[in-house]
């Protein structure tokens, strides 16, 4: 859906590049949703086929523990099946959290679990939350031409680099998403015409305000799917605050032969590729094929907001907290992607920063990239960080001209110098 | 009277240090006075004098230092002259230093090896060297492209008086352009923008699958595109001039030609000539497209020099050549909806990994580009004038007597490029060029055989022809010459990308070259086809994009070749190139977590080796 929104942007660029379009394009949610859903269904099917190919038995039922070695599954007809195993892996993930204390939240609101499966356009939408899910959804809805508002209680993208996070939201605002900062919803009511009326409070002024929307999307976080597992029967401990399962470096829970991986495990990044790799490594260890542990350091990730944000390693705040203001050197640049020039797109938020140790050889601690194709750009640099890259080594890498990624290899201006970090020209 | 031998390090003819009178080591006071006078004369008469011994490693280091600075030295090898012992005695009286090397710069005694290097580090040496004969400039750069401008600007930032000569000789079709060189005017920049225009055409097609609805009729307007691109280029030209002015680099729009040592003649568009002198010169004149040398080529064919500012749509086009320029141009022209044929003499993308090159070609074929393999044009005739007109091209097979004919609106030649080194008087000052290619051989500090003449960019022999390399080389050269720095340009593991409809990025060895260097049995090649997520919904082919790495089994499975064919290859490969600089291995790739969903993540999950012969196709819907 992000891609659909990007295509919308490209279609606006196209006339500047000589493509003559009779009239501006309109977007059909129904068509997009059908295509996306078909692809997802084909993936579901693919996973089932793969399981079958590899002779993995698959049951479509909800399971819960009976004891340390046994789980019970309830089939659709209510029939129960007991299964026992030497090792058990819990990978039940998480589901979006509903703010149940807000009146009308559950009755009238939806979550990202529903959004992608909507058959009809959500229309004018209020997205509540500041997680990457919230920003991504509000971003692509705007890009598809819908009226989207995002309501943030405190700060966007907590735990991410905050300078980058504010640039992300700044770009979204320029891009047409309405942003209500420091606001908290109080209740949702359904009006006679079917629209949803949301009342919220501005936390700074304590002023109340109201607005009507077609859809209210909750993206305030996710809860791990642990409550219905009867974990206590197996003796698996969870964190009382997060409800996530406590695990050690081997991914083992408080019961040594029961493991937990992915979003359900406490302290792990909630990312698909980390879950995939953790699963694969766990299987290898269980079969005695290797003793490799998952390395959760320097996990790269990308937020697919309209202007994508990719990062790997430490945020500037985290680096300063670890090494002190004096121990850290930050190199940065505002750049303009070449493709933005012809359609005169605003590039005010296209920004890169590299967080390094200050002492030579200035080991790279973190890289933050805001711009088109951030995911593609960040992946290779994640490898460079893995290889222990220094600032000097990155600077000695010849750039690929003309790309956005080459700007990373040309970061000459340090924040400390106070010089203007705006890139001009090719040199 | 005896000649003093020595002078092994570059020094122009006729400027050898001369001492007279063979003297014994036991000197009379008169003889001592005589020698003292002669030594002082030597010191006063030359910019740099090094008293040295030919076997002394410290002396060698000092000589190398001056050589890297492009400074001529007068060297007296004490072990190779008859009166060496006496010279050493007198020197020690003069300087309180008995050891060699013993260095004088512009009459100032600098000291020995360590002191000289300290002076170099502190900038004192440069300052001493600066008091030079009255040249007009410290540096004249010939050629205002990526390499020349970066060198000129950096030298100016370091406080030097710099002149840039830039003059674009119009193409046979009459096209010329402004400051900035090939990349900005007739290379990377317009090429990438036209590639983007073509990609947007693809995006328009894809967008329907993603729910966008618009009227069927979408046509491309060549004029709108080129005008927008030329406007952008105009702003870049202007930006360069502004930037030169800000950095007080003198810029003259004239053609430069050496007339004698340290002296160049600049001829402007009106034929007016002015001469300038400088202590140092940088040749950065780049290359221009080659013509076939057949009947009708210069009259009727265009090259990449003309294409990007062509005032009319080229229509049905024949692209001659299989260089990356040829394939990129053919690719975007086809993407804009034109009928395009590519005539290839032998292989696609010579020098690149041939498996990748063939995949690039076959995707282009899928996109409607027609390839005529093993043919070369012999005659181009005009059938009709016009914008565009109609041209008939006769071509003959490279394998037999067969000839074919075709009619096209435009014929674009992209068969290679020639260095612009021939008509600039290099022979007058003795700068060697490769007679065949016209390229200039340089040492590892970009110095030609004439010590005060340097070269950067595409004119260099055996170096990659890439903008960022030229920029880097130019900047580092200026820093070495004027900034007391020693860092050299690193030409190893240079990443590059071909912006064909499906982009191809690579870094390090091609598979063929790797096999040549390391032997097949010492290599492991991992590869896979992949299906970008954006292509799934758009129903584009699931077995086209391809990733390949070449690992050296004898060195920890180090990645020595990295190849990707897919969307955004340029953005993907940059970071991996940085990782290769840091010694990337297969294990590190396996240990790194992918960014989901991207194309780049495919490199973190490569499992199938080529040797295994296992299936790498992706199963679609």
PDB file of N, CA, C and O in Angstrom, chain A residues 3-4 7 17-20 22 25-28 32 39 273 277 294 300 302 339 341 373 376 379-380 386 396 398-402 404-406, chain B residues 183 192 196-197 200 210-213 215 219-221 232 468 490 495 534 536 568 571 573-575 581 590-596 599-600:
ATOM      1  N   UNK A   3       3.670   1.266  -1.557  1.00  0.00           N
ATOM      2  CA  UNK A   3       4.066   1.327  -2.960  1.00  0.00           C
ATOM      3  C   UNK A   3       2.964   1.993  -3.795  1.00  0.00           C
ATOM      4  O   UNK A   3       3.248   2.802  -4.673  1.00  0.00           O
ATOM      5  N   UNK A   4       1.704   1.661  -3.507  1.00  0.00           N
ATOM      6  CA  UNK A   4       0.594   2.283  -4.236  1.00  0.00           C
ATOM      7  C   UNK A   4       0.638   3.803  -4.043  1.00  0.00           C
ATOM      8  O   UNK A   4       0.442   4.566  -4.988  1.00  0.00           O
ATOM      9  N   UNK A   7       3.469   5.262  -5.998  1.00  0.00           N
ATOM     10  CA  UNK A   7       3.115   5.361  -7.417  1.00  0.00           C
ATOM     11  C   UNK A   7       2.284   6.610  -7.666  1.00  0.00           C
ATOM     12  O   UNK A   7       2.416   7.259  -8.705  1.00  0.00           O
ATOM     13  N   UNK A  17       8.151  15.048 -16.395  1.00  0.00           N
ATOM     14  CA  UNK A  17       9.115  14.270 -17.175  1.00  0.00           C
ATOM     15  C   UNK A  17       8.598  14.008 -18.587  1.00  0.00           C
ATOM     16  O   UNK A  17       9.109  13.146 -19.282  1.00  0.00           O
ATOM     17  N   UNK A  18       7.542  14.699 -18.969  1.00  0.00           N
ATOM     18  CA  UNK A  18       7.073  14.609 -20.340  1.00  0.00           C
ATOM     19  C   UNK A  18       5.901  13.679 -20.576  1.00  0.00           C
ATOM     20  O   UNK A  18       5.444  13.569 -21.716  1.00  0.00           O
ATOM     21  N   UNK A  19       5.412  12.990 -19.545  1.00  0.00           N
ATOM     22  CA  UNK A  19       4.271  12.100 -19.760  1.00  0.00           C
ATOM     23  C   UNK A  19       2.994  12.921 -19.736  1.00  0.00           C
ATOM     24  O   UNK A  19       2.716  13.607 -18.749  1.00  0.00           O
ATOM     25  N   UNK A  20       2.239  12.862 -20.818  1.00  0.00           N
ATOM     26  CA  UNK A  20       1.043  13.697 -20.918  1.00  0.00           C
ATOM     27  C   UNK A  20      -0.168  12.911 -20.476  1.00  0.00           C
ATOM     28  O   UNK A  20      -0.563  11.947 -21.127  1.00  0.00           O
ATOM     29  N   UNK A  22      -4.168  12.970 -19.566  1.00  0.00           N
ATOM     30  CA  UNK A  22      -5.337  13.773 -19.888  1.00  0.00           C
ATOM     31  C   UNK A  22      -5.921  14.397 -18.618  1.00  0.00           C
ATOM     32  O   UNK A  22      -6.264  15.569 -18.586  1.00  0.00           O
ATOM     33  N   UNK A  25      -5.013  11.229 -12.062  1.00  0.00           N
ATOM     34  CA  UNK A  25      -5.493   9.887 -11.773  1.00  0.00           C
ATOM     35  C   UNK A  25      -6.231   9.854 -10.442  1.00  0.00           C
ATOM     36  O   UNK A  25      -5.928  10.615  -9.539  1.00  0.00           O
ATOM     37  N   UNK A  26      -7.199   8.991 -10.360  1.00  0.00           N
ATOM     38  CA  UNK A  26      -7.923   8.775  -9.107  1.00  0.00           C
ATOM     39  C   UNK A  26      -7.582   7.391  -8.608  1.00  0.00           C
ATOM     40  O   UNK A  26      -7.224   6.511  -9.395  1.00  0.00           O
ATOM     41  N   UNK A  27      -7.725   7.218  -7.307  1.00  0.00           N
ATOM     42  CA  UNK A  27      -7.359   5.917  -6.775  1.00  0.00           C
ATOM     43  C   UNK A  27      -8.563   5.102  -6.360  1.00  0.00           C
ATOM     44  O   UNK A  27      -9.482   5.616  -5.738  1.00  0.00           O
ATOM     45  N   UNK A  28      -8.556   3.828  -6.742  1.00  0.00           N
ATOM     46  CA  UNK A  28      -9.617   2.919  -6.347  1.00  0.00           C
ATOM     47  C   UNK A  28      -9.096   1.985  -5.269  1.00  0.00           C
ATOM     48  O   UNK A  28      -8.264   1.129  -5.522  1.00  0.00           O
ATOM     49  N   UNK A  32      -7.018  -1.832  -5.422  1.00  0.00           N
ATOM     50  CA  UNK A  32      -5.732  -2.047  -4.770  1.00  0.00           C
ATOM     51  C   UNK A  32      -5.848  -3.144  -3.720  1.00  0.00           C
ATOM     52  O   UNK A  32      -5.033  -4.075  -3.678  1.00  0.00           O
ATOM     53  N   UNK A  39      -2.316 -11.154  -3.356  1.00  0.00           N
ATOM     54  CA  UNK A  39      -0.911 -11.512  -3.178  1.00  0.00           C
ATOM     55  C   UNK A  39      -0.679 -12.130  -1.806  1.00  0.00           C
ATOM     56  O   UNK A  39       0.025 -13.131  -1.673  1.00  0.00           O
ATOM     57  N   UNK A 273      12.521 -10.041   9.933  1.00  0.00           N
ATOM     58  CA  UNK A 273      13.762 -10.768   9.652  1.00  0.00           C
ATOM     59  C   UNK A 273      14.481 -11.247  10.918  1.00  0.00           C
ATOM     60  O   UNK A 273      15.145 -12.273  10.884  1.00  0.00           O
ATOM     61  N   UNK A 277      15.362 -15.150  11.435  1.00  0.00           N
ATOM     62  CA  UNK A 277      16.714 -15.636  11.708  1.00  0.00           C
ATOM     63  C   UNK A 277      16.776 -16.327  13.065  1.00  0.00           C
ATOM     64  O   UNK A 277      17.419 -17.362  13.216  1.00  0.00           O
ATOM     65  N   UNK A 294      21.629 -15.822  18.243  1.00  0.00           N
ATOM     66  CA  UNK A 294      21.179 -14.651  17.502  1.00  0.00           C
ATOM     67  C   UNK A 294      21.881 -13.407  18.045  1.00  0.00           C
ATOM     68  O   UNK A 294      21.953 -13.208  19.260  1.00  0.00           O
ATOM     69  N   UNK A 300      19.341  -3.676  11.351  1.00  0.00           N
ATOM     70  CA  UNK A 300      18.876  -2.536  10.551  1.00  0.00           C
ATOM     71  C   UNK A 300      17.359  -2.577  10.417  1.00  0.00           C
ATOM     72  O   UNK A 300      16.745  -3.640  10.458  1.00  0.00           O
ATOM     73  N   UNK A 302      13.767  -0.232   8.651  1.00  0.00           N
ATOM     74  CA  UNK A 302      13.297   0.887   7.850  1.00  0.00           C
ATOM     75  C   UNK A 302      11.833   1.148   8.149  1.00  0.00           C
ATOM     76  O   UNK A 302      11.047   0.214   8.255  1.00  0.00           O
ATOM     77  N   UNK A 339      16.318  12.870  -8.721  1.00  0.00           N
ATOM     78  CA  UNK A 339      14.984  12.701  -9.299  1.00  0.00           C
ATOM     79  C   UNK A 339      14.009  13.777  -8.827  1.00  0.00           C
ATOM     80  O   UNK A 339      12.965  13.978  -9.422  1.00  0.00           O
ATOM     81  N   UNK A 341      14.693  16.958  -8.691  1.00  0.00           N
ATOM     82  CA  UNK A 341      14.963  18.260  -9.294  1.00  0.00           C
ATOM     83  C   UNK A 341      13.962  18.607 -10.380  1.00  0.00           C
ATOM     84  O   UNK A 341      13.379  19.682 -10.365  1.00  0.00           O
ATOM     85  N   UNK A 373      13.892   5.093  -1.068  1.00  0.00           N
ATOM     86  CA  UNK A 373      14.564   3.785  -1.060  1.00  0.00           C
ATOM     87  C   UNK A 373      15.486   3.567   0.133  1.00  0.00           C
ATOM     88  O   UNK A 373      16.530   2.921   0.015  1.00  0.00           O
ATOM     89  N   UNK A 376      16.681  -0.021   0.840  1.00  0.00           N
ATOM     90  CA  UNK A 376      17.724  -0.539  -0.054  1.00  0.00           C
ATOM     91  C   UNK A 376      19.082   0.065   0.305  1.00  0.00           C
ATOM     92  O   UNK A 376      20.102  -0.601   0.254  1.00  0.00           O
ATOM     93  N   UNK A 379      20.576  -1.404   3.930  1.00  0.00           N
ATOM     94  CA  UNK A 379      21.002  -2.803   4.058  1.00  0.00           C
ATOM     95  C   UNK A 379      22.523  -2.983   3.929  1.00  0.00           C
ATOM     96  O   UNK A 379      23.142  -3.631   4.765  1.00  0.00           O
ATOM     97  N   UNK A 380      23.094  -2.429   2.903  1.00  0.00           N
ATOM     98  CA  UNK A 380      24.531  -2.598   2.679  1.00  0.00           C
ATOM     99  C   UNK A 380      25.353  -1.971   3.794  1.00  0.00           C
ATOM    100  O   UNK A 380      26.363  -2.529   4.235  1.00  0.00           O
ATOM    101  N   UNK A 386      28.565  -4.138  10.496  1.00  0.00           N
ATOM    102  CA  UNK A 386      28.896  -5.488  10.966  1.00  0.00           C
ATOM    103  C   UNK A 386      30.391  -5.761  10.785  1.00  0.00           C
ATOM    104  O   UNK A 386      31.006  -6.473  11.565  1.00  0.00           O
ATOM    105  N   UNK A 396      36.371   6.506   2.185  1.00  0.00           N
ATOM    106  CA  UNK A 396      37.238   6.022   1.109  1.00  0.00           C
ATOM    107  C   UNK A 396      36.481   5.191   0.083  1.00  0.00           C
ATOM    108  O   UNK A 396      37.037   4.809  -0.935  1.00  0.00           O
ATOM    109  N   UNK A 398      34.183   4.704  -2.899  1.00  0.00           N
ATOM    110  CA  UNK A 398      33.807   5.571  -4.006  1.00  0.00           C
ATOM    111  C   UNK A 398      32.287   5.571  -4.153  1.00  0.00           C
ATOM    112  O   UNK A 398      31.641   4.528  -4.063  1.00  0.00           O
ATOM    113  N   UNK A 399      31.728   6.734  -4.371  1.00  0.00           N
ATOM    114  CA  UNK A 399      30.284   6.857  -4.502  1.00  0.00           C
ATOM    115  C   UNK A 399      29.782   6.329  -5.835  1.00  0.00           C
ATOM    116  O   UNK A 399      30.551   6.165  -6.780  1.00  0.00           O
ATOM    117  N   UNK A 400      28.485   6.037  -5.882  1.00  0.00           N
ATOM    118  CA  UNK A 400      27.866   5.641  -7.142  1.00  0.00           C
ATOM    119  C   UNK A 400      27.044   6.825  -7.606  1.00  0.00           C
ATOM    120  O   UNK A 400      26.115   7.252  -6.922  1.00  0.00           O
ATOM    121  N   UNK A 401      27.405   7.331  -8.733  1.00  0.00           N
ATOM    122  CA  UNK A 401      26.824   8.583  -9.194  1.00  0.00           C
ATOM    123  C   UNK A 401      25.841   8.325 -10.315  1.00  0.00           C
ATOM    124  O   UNK A 401      26.165   7.568 -11.214  1.00  0.00           O
ATOM    125  N   UNK A 402      24.684   8.933 -10.342  1.00  0.00           N
ATOM    126  CA  UNK A 402      24.109   9.738  -9.279  1.00  0.00           C
ATOM    127  C   UNK A 402      23.086   8.914  -8.510  1.00  0.00           C
ATOM    128  O   UNK A 402      22.093   8.467  -9.092  1.00  0.00           O
ATOM    129  N   UNK A 404      21.254   8.426  -4.281  1.00  0.00           N
ATOM    130  CA  UNK A 404      21.131   9.055  -2.962  1.00  0.00           C
ATOM    131  C   UNK A 404      22.154   8.438  -2.022  1.00  0.00           C
ATOM    132  O   UNK A 404      22.724   9.114  -1.174  1.00  0.00           O
ATOM    133  N   UNK A 405      22.378   7.136  -2.208  1.00  0.00           N
ATOM    134  CA  UNK A 405      23.279   6.419  -1.304  1.00  0.00           C
ATOM    135  C   UNK A 405      24.689   6.996  -1.332  1.00  0.00           C
ATOM    136  O   UNK A 405      25.402   6.948  -0.342  1.00  0.00           O
ATOM    137  N   UNK A 406      25.088   7.559  -2.469  1.00  0.00           N
ATOM    138  CA  UNK A 406      26.459   8.082  -2.547  1.00  0.00           C
ATOM    139  C   UNK A 406      26.688   9.221  -1.548  1.00  0.00           C
ATOM    140  O   UNK A 406      27.821   9.484  -1.149  1.00  0.00           O
TER     141      UNK A 406
ATOM    142  N   UNK B 183      29.790  14.541 -17.151  1.00  0.00           N
ATOM    143  CA  UNK B 183      28.816  14.019 -16.189  1.00  0.00           C
ATOM    144  C   UNK B 183      27.580  14.903 -16.116  1.00  0.00           C
ATOM    145  O   UNK B 183      26.459  14.438 -16.247  1.00  0.00           O
ATOM    146  N   UNK B 192      20.527   9.802 -16.122  1.00  0.00           N
ATOM    147  CA  UNK B 192      19.737   9.276 -15.013  1.00  0.00           C
ATOM    148  C   UNK B 192      18.337   9.882 -15.023  1.00  0.00           C
ATOM    149  O   UNK B 192      17.356   9.221 -14.694  1.00  0.00           O
ATOM    150  N   UNK B 196      14.944   7.941 -15.352  1.00  0.00           N
ATOM    151  CA  UNK B 196      13.830   8.135 -14.421  1.00  0.00           C
ATOM    152  C   UNK B 196      12.523   8.367 -15.182  1.00  0.00           C
ATOM    153  O   UNK B 196      11.484   7.828 -14.806  1.00  0.00           O
ATOM    154  N   UNK B 197      12.593   9.152 -16.253  1.00  0.00           N
ATOM    155  CA  UNK B 197      11.389   9.392 -17.063  1.00  0.00           C
ATOM    156  C   UNK B 197      10.846   8.058 -17.578  1.00  0.00           C
ATOM    157  O   UNK B 197       9.641   7.811 -17.550  1.00  0.00           O
ATOM    158  N   UNK B 200       9.241   6.114 -14.844  1.00  0.00           N
ATOM    159  CA  UNK B 200       7.916   6.634 -14.530  1.00  0.00           C
ATOM    160  C   UNK B 200       6.885   6.077 -15.510  1.00  0.00           C
ATOM    161  O   UNK B 200       5.741   5.831 -15.138  1.00  0.00           O
ATOM    162  N   UNK B 210      -2.220  -1.171  -8.958  1.00  0.00           N
ATOM    163  CA  UNK B 210      -2.292  -0.719  -7.572  1.00  0.00           C
ATOM    164  C   UNK B 210      -3.504   0.184  -7.347  1.00  0.00           C
ATOM    165  O   UNK B 210      -3.553   0.929  -6.379  1.00  0.00           O
ATOM    166  N   UNK B 211      -4.432   0.155  -8.286  1.00  0.00           N
ATOM    167  CA  UNK B 211      -5.689   0.841  -8.057  1.00  0.00           C
ATOM    168  C   UNK B 211      -5.814   2.238  -8.624  1.00  0.00           C
ATOM    169  O   UNK B 211      -6.836   2.884  -8.449  1.00  0.00           O
ATOM    170  N   UNK B 212      -4.773   2.731  -9.299  1.00  0.00           N
ATOM    171  CA  UNK B 212      -4.888   4.075  -9.872  1.00  0.00           C
ATOM    172  C   UNK B 212      -5.623   4.005 -11.199  1.00  0.00           C
ATOM    173  O   UNK B 212      -5.376   3.125 -12.011  1.00  0.00           O
ATOM    174  N   UNK B 213      -6.536   4.949 -11.398  1.00  0.00           N
ATOM    175  CA  UNK B 213      -7.349   4.936 -12.604  1.00  0.00           C
ATOM    176  C   UNK B 213      -7.172   6.249 -13.363  1.00  0.00           C
ATOM    177  O   UNK B 213      -7.259   7.325 -12.783  1.00  0.00           O
ATOM    178  N   UNK B 215      -7.274   7.941 -17.740  1.00  0.00           N
ATOM    179  CA  UNK B 215      -7.665   7.652 -19.109  1.00  0.00           C
ATOM    180  C   UNK B 215      -6.541   6.905 -19.820  1.00  0.00           C
ATOM    181  O   UNK B 215      -5.366   7.067 -19.505  1.00  0.00           O
ATOM    182  N   UNK B 219       0.786   9.752 -23.452  1.00  0.00           N
ATOM    183  CA  UNK B 219       1.849   9.835 -24.448  1.00  0.00           C
ATOM    184  C   UNK B 219       3.021  10.569 -23.838  1.00  0.00           C
ATOM    185  O   UNK B 219       2.857  11.349 -22.906  1.00  0.00           O
ATOM    186  N   UNK B 220       4.182  10.318 -24.412  1.00  0.00           N
ATOM    187  CA  UNK B 220       5.337  11.026 -23.892  1.00  0.00           C
ATOM    188  C   UNK B 220       5.728  12.179 -24.802  1.00  0.00           C
ATOM    189  O   UNK B 220       5.743  12.037 -26.020  1.00  0.00           O
ATOM    190  N   UNK B 221       6.023  13.306 -24.173  1.00  0.00           N
ATOM    191  CA  UNK B 221       6.421  14.495 -24.910  1.00  0.00           C
ATOM    192  C   UNK B 221       7.918  14.746 -24.689  1.00  0.00           C
ATOM    193  O   UNK B 221       8.355  15.146 -23.601  1.00  0.00           O
ATOM    194  N   UNK B 232      17.539  22.045 -15.622  1.00  0.00           N
ATOM    195  CA  UNK B 232      18.265  21.614 -14.434  1.00  0.00           C
ATOM    196  C   UNK B 232      19.774  21.697 -14.669  1.00  0.00           C
ATOM    197  O   UNK B 232      20.521  22.171 -13.819  1.00  0.00           O
ATOM    198  N   UNK B 468      32.689   9.944  -9.550  1.00  0.00           N
ATOM    199  CA  UNK B 468      33.123  10.056  -8.153  1.00  0.00           C
ATOM    200  C   UNK B 468      34.614   9.785  -7.983  1.00  0.00           C
ATOM    201  O   UNK B 468      35.255  10.350  -7.104  1.00  0.00           O
ATOM    202  N   UNK B 490      42.145   5.786  -3.913  1.00  0.00           N
ATOM    203  CA  UNK B 490      42.062   4.336  -3.798  1.00  0.00           C
ATOM    204  C   UNK B 490      41.164   3.808  -4.922  1.00  0.00           C
ATOM    205  O   UNK B 490      39.967   4.056  -4.930  1.00  0.00           O
ATOM    206  N   UNK B 495      32.638   0.648  -6.776  1.00  0.00           N
ATOM    207  CA  UNK B 495      31.332   0.168  -7.218  1.00  0.00           C
ATOM    208  C   UNK B 495      30.844   0.957  -8.424  1.00  0.00           C
ATOM    209  O   UNK B 495      31.201   2.120  -8.580  1.00  0.00           O
ATOM    210  N   UNK B 534       7.369  -5.132  -4.946  1.00  0.00           N
ATOM    211  CA  UNK B 534       6.611  -4.185  -5.762  1.00  0.00           C
ATOM    212  C   UNK B 534       6.217  -4.806  -7.109  1.00  0.00           C
ATOM    213  O   UNK B 534       5.322  -4.314  -7.780  1.00  0.00           O
ATOM    214  N   UNK B 536       5.300  -7.974  -7.456  1.00  0.00           N
ATOM    215  CA  UNK B 536       4.346  -9.072  -7.307  1.00  0.00           C
ATOM    216  C   UNK B 536       2.953  -8.604  -7.675  1.00  0.00           C
ATOM    217  O   UNK B 536       2.313  -9.205  -8.535  1.00  0.00           O
ATOM    218  N   UNK B 568      16.648  -0.170  -8.388  1.00  0.00           N
ATOM    219  CA  UNK B 568      17.447   0.562  -7.405  1.00  0.00           C
ATOM    220  C   UNK B 568      18.797  -0.073  -7.093  1.00  0.00           C
ATOM    221  O   UNK B 568      19.304   0.029  -5.972  1.00  0.00           O
ATOM    222  N   UNK B 571      21.260   2.232  -5.393  1.00  0.00           N
ATOM    223  CA  UNK B 571      21.061   2.508  -3.969  1.00  0.00           C
ATOM    224  C   UNK B 571      21.475   1.293  -3.144  1.00  0.00           C
ATOM    225  O   UNK B 571      21.990   1.420  -2.038  1.00  0.00           O
ATOM    226  N   UNK B 573      23.803  -1.061  -3.826  1.00  0.00           N
ATOM    227  CA  UNK B 573      25.184  -1.536  -3.807  1.00  0.00           C
ATOM    228  C   UNK B 573      26.141  -0.633  -3.033  1.00  0.00           C
ATOM    229  O   UNK B 573      27.199  -1.076  -2.576  1.00  0.00           O
ATOM    230  N   UNK B 574      25.769   0.622  -2.846  1.00  0.00           N
ATOM    231  CA  UNK B 574      26.692   1.550  -2.187  1.00  0.00           C
ATOM    232  C   UNK B 574      27.170   1.052  -0.819  1.00  0.00           C
ATOM    233  O   UNK B 574      28.358   1.029  -0.534  1.00  0.00           O
ATOM    234  N   UNK B 575      26.229   0.660   0.003  1.00  0.00           N
ATOM    235  CA  UNK B 575      26.598   0.221   1.352  1.00  0.00           C
ATOM    236  C   UNK B 575      27.416  -1.055   1.325  1.00  0.00           C
ATOM    237  O   UNK B 575      28.352  -1.222   2.114  1.00  0.00           O
ATOM    238  N   UNK B 581      34.997  -2.745   1.456  1.00  0.00           N
ATOM    239  CA  UNK B 581      36.195  -2.010   1.899  1.00  0.00           C
ATOM    240  C   UNK B 581      36.636  -2.493   3.272  1.00  0.00           C
ATOM    241  O   UNK B 581      37.801  -2.427   3.623  1.00  0.00           O
ATOM    242  N   UNK B 590      25.612 -13.666   6.159  1.00  0.00           N
ATOM    243  CA  UNK B 590      24.644 -14.579   6.774  1.00  0.00           C
ATOM    244  C   UNK B 590      24.212 -14.108   8.150  1.00  0.00           C
ATOM    245  O   UNK B 590      23.090 -14.343   8.574  1.00  0.00           O
ATOM    246  N   UNK B 591      25.145 -13.457   8.851  1.00  0.00           N
ATOM    247  CA  UNK B 591      24.856 -13.030  10.222  1.00  0.00           C
ATOM    248  C   UNK B 591      24.065 -11.734  10.289  1.00  0.00           C
ATOM    249  O   UNK B 591      23.647 -11.322  11.358  1.00  0.00           O
ATOM    250  N   UNK B 592      23.936 -11.064   9.146  1.00  0.00           N
ATOM    251  CA  UNK B 592      23.265  -9.766   9.172  1.00  0.00           C
ATOM    252  C   UNK B 592      21.782  -9.935   8.905  1.00  0.00           C
ATOM    253  O   UNK B 592      21.381 -10.744   8.076  1.00  0.00           O
ATOM    254  N   UNK B 593      21.025  -9.157   9.630  1.00  0.00           N
ATOM    255  CA  UNK B 593      19.579  -9.251   9.493  1.00  0.00           C
ATOM    256  C   UNK B 593      19.113  -8.407   8.317  1.00  0.00           C
ATOM    257  O   UNK B 593      19.595  -7.297   8.108  1.00  0.00           O
ATOM    258  N   UNK B 594      18.194  -8.956   7.574  1.00  0.00           N
ATOM    259  CA  UNK B 594      17.682  -8.251   6.412  1.00  0.00           C
ATOM    260  C   UNK B 594      16.716  -7.151   6.804  1.00  0.00           C
ATOM    261  O   UNK B 594      16.190  -7.134   7.905  1.00  0.00           O
ATOM    262  N   UNK B 595      16.542  -6.214   5.874  1.00  0.00           N
ATOM    263  CA  UNK B 595      15.512  -5.191   6.067  1.00  0.00           C
ATOM    264  C   UNK B 595      14.335  -5.622   5.214  1.00  0.00           C
ATOM    265  O   UNK B 595      14.465  -5.770   3.999  1.00  0.00           O
ATOM    266  N   UNK B 596      13.217  -5.818   5.862  1.00  0.00           N
ATOM    267  CA  UNK B 596      12.081  -6.417   5.193  1.00  0.00           C
ATOM    268  C   UNK B 596      11.007  -5.383   4.956  1.00  0.00           C
ATOM    269  O   UNK B 596      10.714  -4.618   5.861  1.00  0.00           O
ATOM    270  N   UNK B 599      14.729  -5.317  -1.677  1.00  0.00           N
ATOM    271  CA  UNK B 599      15.483  -6.195  -2.576  1.00  0.00           C
ATOM    272  C   UNK B 599      16.833  -6.525  -1.958  1.00  0.00           C
ATOM    273  O   UNK B 599      17.340  -7.635  -2.071  1.00  0.00           O
ATOM    274  N   UNK B 600      17.406  -5.527  -1.293  1.00  0.00           N
ATOM    275  CA  UNK B 600      18.763  -5.676  -0.767  1.00  0.00           C
ATOM    276  C   UNK B 600      18.868  -6.829   0.221  1.00  0.00           C
ATOM    277  O   UNK B 600      19.924  -7.438   0.366  1.00  0.00           O
TER     278      UNK B 600
END
